[in-house]
Amino acid sequence: MKKITLLVLFLSCMINSYSQQPSSTKAERLSLDNGWKFHLGDIPFPVIKGHNNSYNNAKAARASGAASPTFDDKEWRTLNLPHDWAVEMPFDSTENLSQGYRKRGFGWYRRYFKVDTSDRGKNIELQFDGIATHCTVWVNGTVIHRNWCGYTSFYVDITPLIKYGDEINNIAIRVDAEAQEGWWYEGAGIYRHTWLVKRSPVHIITDGLYANPIKKADGTWEIPTEITLANSGKEDSEIEVEVGLLDKKGNLICKNQTTTQVEVFGQAIAKLNLPVSNPMLWSTDEPTLYKVYAKVKQNGIVIDETITSCGFRTMRFDKDTGFYLNDKPMKIKGVCNHQDHAGVGVAVPSSIWEFRLRKLKEMGVNAYRCAHNPPAREFLEACDSIGIMVMDENRLFNSSPEYISQLQWLIRRDRNHPSVIMWSVFNEEPMQGTEVGYEMVRKMTAEVKKLDNTRPVTAAMNGGLFAPINVSQAVDVVGFNYQEWAYDDFRKANPDMCLTSSEDVSGTMVRGEYVTDADKRLLDSYDTQHPSWGTTHRKSWKDINERPWLAGCFIWTGFDYRGEPTPYTWPTASSNFGIMDLCGFPKMAFYLHQAQWIQDRPIIHLVPHWNWPVDSIGKEIKVMVLSNADKVKLLLNGKTIGEQIADKYEMNTWLVPYAGGKLEAIGYKQGKEVSRTKVETTGNPSQLNLIADRSALNGDGRDAMPITVEVLDTKGRHVPTANIPIEFEISGPGRIIGLGNGNPNSHESEKGTKRSLFNGLAQVIIQSDENSSGEIILTAKFSNVKPFTIKIKVNKSEQIPSVATVFPDLVLDKWLASPVFLSKPDATIEIADNDMNSWEAIRPGQLTEMKDNGYIMYRTNFIPYSNQQGKEGNIVIKKLTGKAQIWLDSELIATKNEDESKDLNIPFKPKSQKQTLNIIIEASKGDKVGLGGMVTVSD
């Protein structure tokens, strides 16, 4: 790498009304999500026997079996990504409970695409955002990557392998979801987005723009940018690099530029500072974002550019007073979460991430721990824009080169996000209290600091804290998992360390249940139950909030998730730890934390519901009022049950003899009523209701929304005890992609058009069609109740640029060309099994210049696709040049008498076994003859 020469320290830091955006990017990032062929189950590779087969098996572009470009996938299912096949599987008591009793196994994906000849010379990269779990990837029959983590993205330069024009490119992926990285539901398949990226030969690499603002000691701000450049061209290049800062309206704030040289197949890093005066700050209340762009110019012409969001904020941990955001003390009120959602598994649309984050924000959450793996890129973008801080967590605790590279990827990808406030290198590792663990974390921390020294490193420890050598000595912030008993002792022994809870509570409850019934696998929702390692929500928050030196908490968990059923096993298939269920419907703990965490508006909520059976009349029902008021009053049917001073930790509880009617709670502050809520005894279900999360969808084929399903009584009141089956019909430019109801014991399918309510609620997730507009009409039906219909507008929107879908005929592209024969050869001539040298491997599209008068033979073997066998078909030969005879097996099927290039369409009846195609061409010395174009077998 050559040293960067600073040509200009030109700084234009004026706050003017320059509203011109950078010219449109020269790179193309095209979605590859649509049009994949999928096969559930493994496909064994052919057994390799014989010298010729063994020889070819060892060569590039000669992959066999389902990895071969010519493999017959016509009968495979066609689908769009993201895709999680595990969520489509039935529940099975013999499968792993940690994976939610869902079979995972193996699967294959295949995709075809073309690349225009105008793209020749560009850098072309494949990007996979996430595949569960391990995978092997082939392009055009050549293995290009093996990925060993289901949560890390990978980017592969495939420039040398690309075919152009009418030739077909093929991607084949074998996914091994038997491999298991977690003890929770991990899904199976290509569950995040896929991309094809085309760039100039000299370009900014993926995740190559680092722009994280910092506040200097003198109080001024700057953005020290780093732009990592690569060159896949044919000569060293002198280029200009420009960076600039844009506000949210697109106004240019400042810019800077320099020059550097990038060697062929080398990299260079351009470093430029952007000083900024008085920026608006990013915070959880006002998440102000800016944009930093980087342009690469050659001879004054922009050849590549990229853009990233950034935010101006300071954050720090103090050993005595906890966490500070923008120099203001803030208690971290966080939750831990896995990444699956009802109906869709881990193939979560970006808009559902946004929905989940909005629900957390509504609860009072200001921080999110990605448990226990890197999240989707789109998730962090939502955290940036919504204003939720993130503990970004590494998946695999391993300091060997392969896994250090995974950690480096995480930091490079995520270090521009203002929402990210901590890097976590592991969760609950058995070596945490050993010298080996300490040394591993010491190395991993050093690797993080090389790439980002602005954020602290932590590790979530559930033991080993008092060992003579332990991981806490190698991190910036010590994370406690369920170690509340150790808070004070550890603080006393280590007064100079910064401390936070990284995981706590693990309280269990089932939404809408208020009586524990072990036979039915149901848990009450009064915050009374937890496993041996956990505690209640109320006690945990008190322990943390009353210790100013503890930065805050990350509750296990914000949402229920599949797998890890606790305390019950089968038929329970998902966790009970969530503050919300798998759909995002609140449990009692949601309102508890609202009352504990929200101070800028009145909060009051009542549990339980007030629909109890007749035999409950006169029996005492436990009633809780969850409020941030000073005092609360409880009334039943207008009569006061009692008043209590509000307890900000424990909340307020009464035992109320049950009588049907209306139960009310009133909150007071300084003697004045500030809040009121009620629950009522309802009638039987008599009408359906659908509640859309938003009023409209974008017609881009990706936008999705949850729709709440409920039933009402004759007075229009929600019936909280309804558990009835609902059927759905949908029409218009959209589809149902998932169903759920939050019942941890339900084994109903999460796909299709039927779902039962659970304790009054269910959820339907709909998604727009690609390039669509109009109205989606969703209808819910139940028994003889009048159907209910909701209309969702679909707005015409800009489409995500994508790679066109191609479903090709059988392409014959592996040919051998004989040496020149002086006399016409026999079309059935055999090639010795160990003769690797007499005949030359060629690809169609390149003519052969004859060295002598005579004959040349072209040969290939193929097995017709299953849907072609026994039917009438055609062998299509494009641009065949020279006088030729075409033989199929031992039969002459066509003759070409012209020397000139010509397309041939030869009818034949495909067989079910291997067939041999021979083309014998007669020509004179100096003639250019052969296969000038593609050869295909069509229906």
Tab-separated table of N, CA and C in Angstrom, residues 24 126 145 209 231 247 250 278 403 429 588 597 740 775 871:
chain	number	residue	atom	x	y	z
A	24	SER	N	-25.672	10.797	-8.503
A	24	SER	CA	-26.131	9.453	-8.199
A	24	SER	C	-24.976	8.471	-8.279
A	126	LEU	N	-20.887	-10.559	-4.833
A	126	LEU	CA	-22.069	-11.157	-4.236
A	126	LEU	C	-22.086	-10.833	-2.752
A	145	HIS	N	-17.110	-19.903	-1.610
A	145	HIS	CA	-17.096	-19.506	-0.194
A	145	HIS	C	-17.739	-20.587	0.653
A	209	LEU	N	-16.576	2.892	4.238
A	209	LEU	CA	-16.615	4.290	4.682
A	209	LEU	C	-16.840	4.312	6.190
A	231	ASN	N	-8.788	-1.928	-5.968
A	231	ASN	CA	-8.596	-1.796	-7.414
A	231	ASN	C	-8.545	-3.184	-8.030
A	247	ASP	N	-26.851	17.609	6.089
A	247	ASP	CA	-27.841	17.566	7.158
A	247	ASP	C	-29.076	16.807	6.665
A	250	GLY	N	-30.458	17.577	3.327
A	250	GLY	CA	-29.575	17.436	2.180
A	250	GLY	C	-28.656	18.607	1.963
A	278	ASN	N	-21.348	23.066	16.154
A	278	ASN	CA	-22.687	23.056	16.757
A	278	ASN	C	-23.685	22.140	16.055
A	403	TYR	N	-12.535	-16.630	13.243
A	403	TYR	CA	-13.557	-15.992	14.078
A	403	TYR	C	-13.191	-14.560	14.438
A	429	GLU	N	-19.726	-17.468	28.758
A	429	GLU	CA	-18.783	-18.489	28.318
A	429	GLU	C	-18.143	-19.202	29.513
A	588	MET	N	-48.526	-8.419	31.204
A	588	MET	CA	-48.597	-7.513	32.347
A	588	MET	C	-47.282	-6.767	32.549
A	597	TRP	N	-40.743	3.138	34.219
A	597	TRP	CA	-39.753	3.808	33.381
A	597	TRP	C	-40.220	5.118	32.757
A	740	GLY	N	-49.943	-15.700	13.791
A	740	GLY	CA	-49.541	-16.028	15.149
A	740	GLY	C	-50.607	-15.611	16.137
A	775	GLU	N	-55.433	-1.715	-3.540
A	775	GLU	CA	-56.010	-1.969	-2.237
A	775	GLU	C	-55.941	-3.452	-1.917
A	871	LYS	N	-40.700	-36.139	-24.303
A	871	LYS	CA	-41.525	-35.184	-25.034
A	871	LYS	C	-40.762	-34.702	-26.257
